[in-house]
Amino acid sequence: MLDKTFNPAEVEARHYARWEAEGAFAADTNSNAKPYTIMMPPPNVTGSLHMGHALTFTLQDVLIRYERMRGRDALWQPGTDHAGIATQMVVERQLEAKGIHRRDLGREKFVEKVWEWKAESGSTITRQLRRLGASADWAKERFTMDEGLSRAVRKVFVELYRQGLLYRDKRLVNWDPKLHTAISDLEVEQREVKGHLWHIKYPIEGEEGRFIVVATTRPETMLGDSGVAVHPDDERYKDLVGKHAILPIVGRKIRIVADEYADPETGSGAVKITPAHDFNDFEVGRRHDLERINIFDADAKLNGNAPEAYRGLDRYEARKKVVAEIEALGLLEKIEDRGMTMPYGDRSGVVIEPWLTDQWYVDAVTLAKPAIAAVEQGRTKFVPEQWTKTYFEWMRNIQPWCVSRQLWWGHQIPAWYGPDGKVFVAEEEAEAKAEARRTYGKDVPLKRDEDVLDTWFSSGLWPFSTLGWPDQTPELKRYYPGDVLVTGFDIIFFWVARMMMLGLHFMKDVPFRTVYIHALVRDQHGQKMSKSKGNIIDPLELIDKYGCDALRFTLAALAAPGRDVKLAESRVEGYRNFATKLWNATRFCQMNGAQLDLSFDPRSARQKVNRWILGRLAAAKAEFETALAGYRFNDAANSLYQFTWGQFCDWYLEFAKPIFGGSDAVATAETRATAAWVLGQICHLLHPLMPFITEEIWSQLGGKGELIRANWPDYPAAMSDAEAMAELDGVVRLISEIRAVRAEMNLAPAAQPPMLVQGASTATAKRLETYGELIRRLARVSQIDPLTGAPPKGAVQIPIEEAVFVLPLAGLIDVAKEKARLSKELAKTEGEIVKIEKKLGNADFVAKAPPEVIEEQRERLAEGQQSQRQLKGALERLAGL
């Protein structure tokens, strides 16, 4: 017998430890079964479980457990990412607390410290994934700086270099002046700030008293200007194109060019061009061969290319000085207040500077072409399909990929420089030395490139490097390509695109057949979770409070394709109640003698009520499978929720109660066997979503073996009895309609009116006779009688198919009071509907409101309209009393 209450913490720890110890999560490379592969997006080794992790890893685990039960050789390849900047910062902060700077240690000793930290603290996230129930093949766990993966990284770098697809170039990067490294766009946080737009007059060369006015939000960068751009069709400036302006303060001549980048409707229509300090200006400068003048150093201070009075100034001090000097020269036309977005480093918290530096780049344009074609040909599909367009837009406009970072922690670039700066790229230093010897005719000292590679470079190889590439291992042959990648939309460009490009280039096949993109987890109001808003929900706290199964089921139930997950703690509590309902239903069955009979054949059932629940079970399984095949996790979860709580617990067990306690021994034995068997099947179907409670119930029921190793159910067609399902569905509908009317009319629970039936067919009359006692008990009616003639005064009529069911309520409710209550509720609901419709009809509101706010308003409108229909229906019924 189950304990009175379910204890998630004890059950979760016990089952997970046994599963992992027994190798229940392991794939079998020698298996004859069809493989099924999911590559775990490697979380940062510095990370701890947040709600985004909880969502993506829950969905992956649902798929893995499901396919494992279906007989596939399922590999969920786990691992962690070395997280260059994040990890280096963690260790630097620890050292700084002891008064030690990394440069005091030197590179080699500092890297040793990072490895020490990784050994002690780097497994936090994987321990927490186990708390989530993640059934990854932990014996195959990899780390992006494992020696095997490092060898793969070096080989890819060298081969791309030798193929002319990787090169060194001077281009703009996102430069972090605090961390002194280039960073990726994903590590740049755009913040809304209040700023200014300065309108500055640039004198026209040779035309005394004539100026061209440029508007800028960054006046300090004018010291590096090398041009002014105007739109080719802007009549105001046509005669100036090709002429020169004189750059104030500096006195340098700069060319006026015609370029479509200049917007005639914005500012003055003329824009200053600073190719070394703005990404758009860089492209304009390249089109018109304008000089790139870098005026900042690595600290974002003015360097030797700036006028002498400005050298060494911080960029914002320089701004004040530039504005003051421009004003003193009489060249400041006006200053406007302006809201703008500013790029900040998400780790350092300082403003990012577009900075011209020498970096290593991958020719992403060339590598993107096969990756675009693969999706066009359907070799990889995006779900939801809308993300295909996003992928194409980005890939077709892709820029060279900067892969070098100015850090010490990471894959050091395998490039060495000779005395004259000539570069030698090789997998090992000995190979580089040999090449240098051939070049110079003697041994020469070589200096290794100090930069490391962008973490996306190594994680881009994840689908094949984790399987042993560049060695041709059995795992690589068996598990590449993967079946599905589950990830968030924010890394389509950074990770998905990299894996597509590198997988196709080195493996000659796509890395995965399907990319399922899940949305963000937001708070219950649709707001993005953030520390500043104080609305972060910790998944581990929810697991502690409600159990892992409840959180997993919640996340799956809310994961509708293309829609953000709005998570409220109350939803997790609700699905904890679902787990409790299943637990209590099992105890009820056990107390009523229902024991699992492993020889039970569902086709042998003869009782209509048993054949009904067996048919409904088969239908729920089919709905679950169809939904999961389409990655509609919400529909999959809901199908099992509705069956388990609604049909099995609320209806079938109520139908079974009189049979359990009845005198028909044959019917009682069959119903006990059916109830226990269906419970066992519920555990099988729910196991991918709720692995712990289902494993515990299955073991307590006396099930054979463990669910995690069980086969997915395969029901015989004869288990579905259409006649029994129609018959009992009719009974359920009738009782439900009567209960709805009772609720609408605020009828007291103790009140038991008679039920009169008019126009019933022979089949309906027979059904009422067969299930009359059940209907009377569950609908709380005193009797069921045929009605001849007109319905009595004060009766509510409920039409169902060919019959009309009549409930005489005269004297049982206060009609006037109920009309007033419902009318008041209807007026309030309609008032809310008008407010929402007014908002959604306001073009300004729709244009400015965030998408999640618009979605929330539409959801509230739909809920209000449904409530309005129900209230009107209730009032119409009252009108007839």
Short mmCIF file of N, CA and C in Angstrom, two decimals, residues 485-565:
data_model
loop_
_atom_site.label_atom_id
_atom_site.label_comp_id
_atom_site.label_asym_id
_atom_site.label_seq_id
_atom_site.Cartn_x
_atom_site.Cartn_y
_atom_site.Cartn_z
N LEU A 485 17.46 19.04 -32.25
CA LEU A 485 18.13 19.98 -31.35
C LEU A 485 17.03 20.80 -30.70
N VAL A 486 17.04 20.89 -29.38
CA VAL A 486 16.07 21.70 -28.64
C VAL A 486 16.82 22.88 -28.05
N THR A 487 16.41 24.09 -28.42
CA THR A 487 17.14 25.26 -27.96
C THR A 487 16.27 26.50 -28.00
N GLY A 488 16.76 27.57 -27.41
CA GLY A 488 16.04 28.84 -27.41
C GLY A 488 16.33 29.64 -28.67
N PHE A 489 15.44 30.55 -29.01
CA PHE A 489 15.58 31.33 -30.25
C PHE A 489 16.76 32.29 -30.19
N ASP A 490 17.22 32.64 -28.99
CA ASP A 490 18.26 33.65 -28.89
C ASP A 490 19.62 33.17 -29.38
N ILE A 491 19.79 31.85 -29.57
CA ILE A 491 21.10 31.39 -30.06
C ILE A 491 21.01 30.70 -31.42
N ILE A 492 19.95 31.00 -32.17
CA ILE A 492 19.88 30.48 -33.54
C ILE A 492 21.13 30.92 -34.30
N PHE A 493 21.48 32.19 -34.17
CA PHE A 493 22.60 32.74 -34.93
C PHE A 493 23.94 32.28 -34.36
N PHE A 494 24.03 32.26 -33.04
CA PHE A 494 25.32 32.04 -32.42
C PHE A 494 25.71 30.57 -32.37
N TRP A 495 24.76 29.70 -32.15
CA TRP A 495 25.11 28.28 -31.99
C TRP A 495 24.56 27.43 -33.12
N VAL A 496 23.26 27.54 -33.39
CA VAL A 496 22.66 26.70 -34.43
C VAL A 496 23.34 26.93 -35.77
N ALA A 497 23.53 28.19 -36.14
CA ALA A 497 24.15 28.49 -37.43
C ALA A 497 25.58 27.96 -37.48
N ARG A 498 26.34 28.10 -36.39
CA ARG A 498 27.72 27.62 -36.36
C ARG A 498 27.76 26.10 -36.54
N MET A 499 26.87 25.39 -35.83
CA MET A 499 26.85 23.94 -35.96
C MET A 499 26.47 23.50 -37.37
N MET A 500 25.52 24.22 -37.96
CA MET A 500 25.12 23.89 -39.34
C MET A 500 26.29 24.07 -40.29
N MET A 501 26.97 25.20 -40.19
CA MET A 501 28.07 25.50 -41.11
C MET A 501 29.22 24.51 -40.94
N LEU A 502 29.64 24.29 -39.70
CA LEU A 502 30.80 23.44 -39.46
C LEU A 502 30.48 21.97 -39.63
N GLY A 503 29.25 21.57 -39.26
CA GLY A 503 28.86 20.18 -39.46
C GLY A 503 28.84 19.80 -40.93
N LEU A 504 28.25 20.66 -41.74
CA LEU A 504 28.19 20.38 -43.18
C LEU A 504 29.59 20.40 -43.80
N HIS A 505 30.45 21.30 -43.34
CA HIS A 505 31.77 21.42 -43.94
C HIS A 505 32.67 20.22 -43.61
N PHE A 506 32.60 19.75 -42.35
CA PHE A 506 33.52 18.70 -41.93
C PHE A 506 32.90 17.30 -41.93
N MET A 507 31.59 17.21 -41.77
CA MET A 507 30.93 15.90 -41.75
C MET A 507 30.14 15.61 -43.02
N LYS A 508 29.99 16.63 -43.85
CA LYS A 508 29.25 16.51 -45.11
C LYS A 508 27.79 16.14 -44.91
N ASP A 509 27.28 16.43 -43.74
CA ASP A 509 25.85 16.21 -43.46
C ASP A 509 25.43 17.19 -42.37
N VAL A 510 24.13 17.47 -42.33
CA VAL A 510 23.61 18.38 -41.30
C VAL A 510 23.81 17.75 -39.92
N PRO A 511 23.95 18.57 -38.88
CA PRO A 511 24.17 18.02 -37.54
C PRO A 511 22.90 17.50 -36.87
N PHE A 512 21.73 17.91 -37.39
CA PHE A 512 20.45 17.46 -36.80
C PHE A 512 19.37 17.61 -37.86
N ARG A 513 18.36 16.76 -37.76
CA ARG A 513 17.28 16.76 -38.75
C ARG A 513 16.20 17.79 -38.43
N THR A 514 16.03 18.07 -37.15
CA THR A 514 15.01 19.02 -36.71
C THR A 514 15.60 19.96 -35.67
N VAL A 515 15.23 21.23 -35.76
CA VAL A 515 15.59 22.20 -34.73
C VAL A 515 14.27 22.68 -34.11
N TYR A 516 14.03 22.29 -32.86
CA TYR A 516 12.83 22.75 -32.16
C TYR A 516 13.21 23.98 -31.33
N ILE A 517 12.59 25.10 -31.66
CA ILE A 517 12.88 26.36 -30.97
C ILE A 517 11.79 26.63 -29.94
N HIS A 518 12.17 26.63 -28.69
CA HIS A 518 11.19 26.97 -27.65
C HIS A 518 11.30 28.45 -27.31
N ALA A 519 10.25 28.97 -26.71
CA ALA A 519 10.20 30.40 -26.40
C ALA A 519 10.83 30.68 -25.03
N LEU A 520 10.70 31.92 -24.60
CA LEU A 520 11.22 32.33 -23.30
C LEU A 520 10.28 31.91 -22.18
N VAL A 521 10.85 31.71 -20.99
CA VAL A 521 10.02 31.56 -19.79
C VAL A 521 9.90 32.95 -19.18
N ARG A 522 8.68 33.44 -19.08
CA ARG A 522 8.42 34.76 -18.48
C ARG A 522 7.64 34.58 -17.18
N ASP A 523 7.43 35.68 -16.48
CA ASP A 523 6.64 35.58 -15.26
C ASP A 523 5.15 35.52 -15.63
N GLN A 524 4.30 35.41 -14.63
CA GLN A 524 2.88 35.19 -14.89
C GLN A 524 2.23 36.34 -15.66
N HIS A 525 2.87 37.53 -15.65
CA HIS A 525 2.32 38.68 -16.36
C HIS A 525 2.92 38.85 -17.75
N GLY A 526 3.77 37.90 -18.14
CA GLY A 526 4.39 37.99 -19.46
C GLY A 526 5.64 38.83 -19.48
N GLN A 527 6.15 39.23 -18.29
CA GLN A 527 7.35 40.05 -18.22
C GLN A 527 8.60 39.16 -18.21
N LYS A 528 9.64 39.62 -18.88
CA LYS A 528 10.90 38.88 -18.87
C LYS A 528 11.46 38.86 -17.46
N MET A 529 11.96 37.70 -17.02
CA MET A 529 12.51 37.60 -15.68
C MET A 529 13.86 38.29 -15.61
N SER A 530 14.07 39.07 -14.56
CA SER A 530 15.35 39.75 -14.38
C SER A 530 15.54 40.08 -12.91
N LYS A 531 16.80 40.19 -12.51
CA LYS A 531 17.10 40.53 -11.12
C LYS A 531 16.56 41.91 -10.77
N SER A 532 16.67 42.85 -11.73
CA SER A 532 16.24 44.22 -11.44
C SER A 532 14.74 44.29 -11.18
N LYS A 533 13.97 43.44 -11.85
CA LYS A 533 12.51 43.43 -11.64
C LYS A 533 12.12 42.61 -10.42
N GLY A 534 13.04 41.80 -9.93
CA GLY A 534 12.75 40.97 -8.76
C GLY A 534 11.73 39.88 -9.03
N ASN A 535 11.65 39.44 -10.28
CA ASN A 535 10.62 38.45 -10.63
C ASN A 535 11.22 37.12 -11.09
N ILE A 536 12.48 36.88 -10.71
CA ILE A 536 13.11 35.60 -11.09
C ILE A 536 12.51 34.48 -10.24
N ILE A 537 12.18 33.38 -10.89
CA ILE A 537 11.66 32.20 -10.20
C ILE A 537 12.75 31.13 -10.27
N ASP A 538 13.17 30.64 -9.11
CA ASP A 538 14.24 29.65 -9.03
C ASP A 538 13.65 28.24 -9.17
N PRO A 539 14.06 27.50 -10.20
CA PRO A 539 13.49 26.16 -10.38
C PRO A 539 13.80 25.22 -9.23
N LEU A 540 14.96 25.37 -8.61
CA LEU A 540 15.32 24.48 -7.51
C LEU A 540 14.43 24.71 -6.29
N GLU A 541 14.05 25.98 -6.08
CA GLU A 541 13.13 26.26 -4.98
C GLU A 541 11.77 25.63 -5.25
N LEU A 542 11.33 25.67 -6.50
CA LEU A 542 10.04 25.05 -6.85
C LEU A 542 10.11 23.53 -6.69
N ILE A 543 11.25 22.94 -7.08
CA ILE A 543 11.41 21.49 -6.91
C ILE A 543 11.36 21.14 -5.43
N ASP A 544 12.04 21.93 -4.60
CA ASP A 544 12.03 21.68 -3.15
C ASP A 544 10.61 21.77 -2.59
N LYS A 545 9.84 22.71 -3.12
CA LYS A 545 8.52 22.99 -2.55
C LYS A 545 7.43 22.05 -3.10
N TYR A 546 7.49 21.78 -4.40
CA TYR A 546 6.38 21.04 -5.03
C TYR A 546 6.78 19.71 -5.67
N GLY A 547 8.08 19.46 -5.75
CA GLY A 547 8.54 18.22 -6.38
C GLY A 547 8.92 18.44 -7.83
N CYS A 548 9.86 17.63 -8.28
CA CYS A 548 10.38 17.75 -9.64
C CYS A 548 9.31 17.47 -10.68
N ASP A 549 8.49 16.43 -10.45
CA ASP A 549 7.45 16.06 -11.43
C ASP A 549 6.49 17.21 -11.69
N ALA A 550 6.13 17.93 -10.64
CA ALA A 550 5.19 19.04 -10.80
C ALA A 550 5.78 20.14 -11.67
N LEU A 551 7.07 20.48 -11.45
CA LEU A 551 7.70 21.51 -12.27
C LEU A 551 7.83 21.05 -13.71
N ARG A 552 8.27 19.83 -13.92
CA ARG A 552 8.43 19.30 -15.28
C ARG A 552 7.10 19.32 -16.03
N PHE A 553 6.06 18.85 -15.38
CA PHE A 553 4.76 18.79 -16.05
C PHE A 553 4.26 20.21 -16.37
N THR A 554 4.49 21.13 -15.46
CA THR A 554 4.08 22.53 -15.69
C THR A 554 4.76 23.09 -16.93
N LEU A 555 6.07 22.92 -17.01
CA LEU A 555 6.82 23.49 -18.13
C LEU A 555 6.38 22.87 -19.45
N ALA A 556 6.15 21.56 -19.46
CA ALA A 556 5.69 20.92 -20.69
C ALA A 556 4.28 21.39 -21.04
N ALA A 557 3.41 21.50 -20.03
CA ALA A 557 2.02 21.89 -20.28
C ALA A 557 1.90 23.32 -20.79
N LEU A 558 2.90 24.16 -20.50
CA LEU A 558 2.86 25.56 -20.94
C LEU A 558 3.65 25.79 -22.22
N ALA A 559 4.34 24.76 -22.71
CA ALA A 559 5.23 24.92 -23.86
C ALA A 559 4.48 24.78 -25.18
N ALA A 560 3.65 25.78 -25.48
CA ALA A 560 2.92 25.80 -26.76
C ALA A 560 3.85 26.36 -27.83
N PRO A 561 3.88 25.75 -29.02
CA PRO A 561 4.79 26.23 -30.07
C PRO A 561 4.57 27.71 -30.38
N GLY A 562 5.67 28.45 -30.40
CA GLY A 562 5.61 29.85 -30.80
C GLY A 562 5.11 30.81 -29.74
N ARG A 563 4.83 30.31 -28.53
CA ARG A 563 4.33 31.20 -27.48
C ARG A 563 5.23 31.13 -26.26
N ASP A 564 5.48 32.30 -25.67
CA ASP A 564 6.29 32.33 -24.46
C ASP A 564 5.58 31.61 -23.33
N VAL A 565 6.37 31.03 -22.44
CA VAL A 565 5.83 30.33 -21.28
C VAL A 565 5.62 31.35 -20.16
#
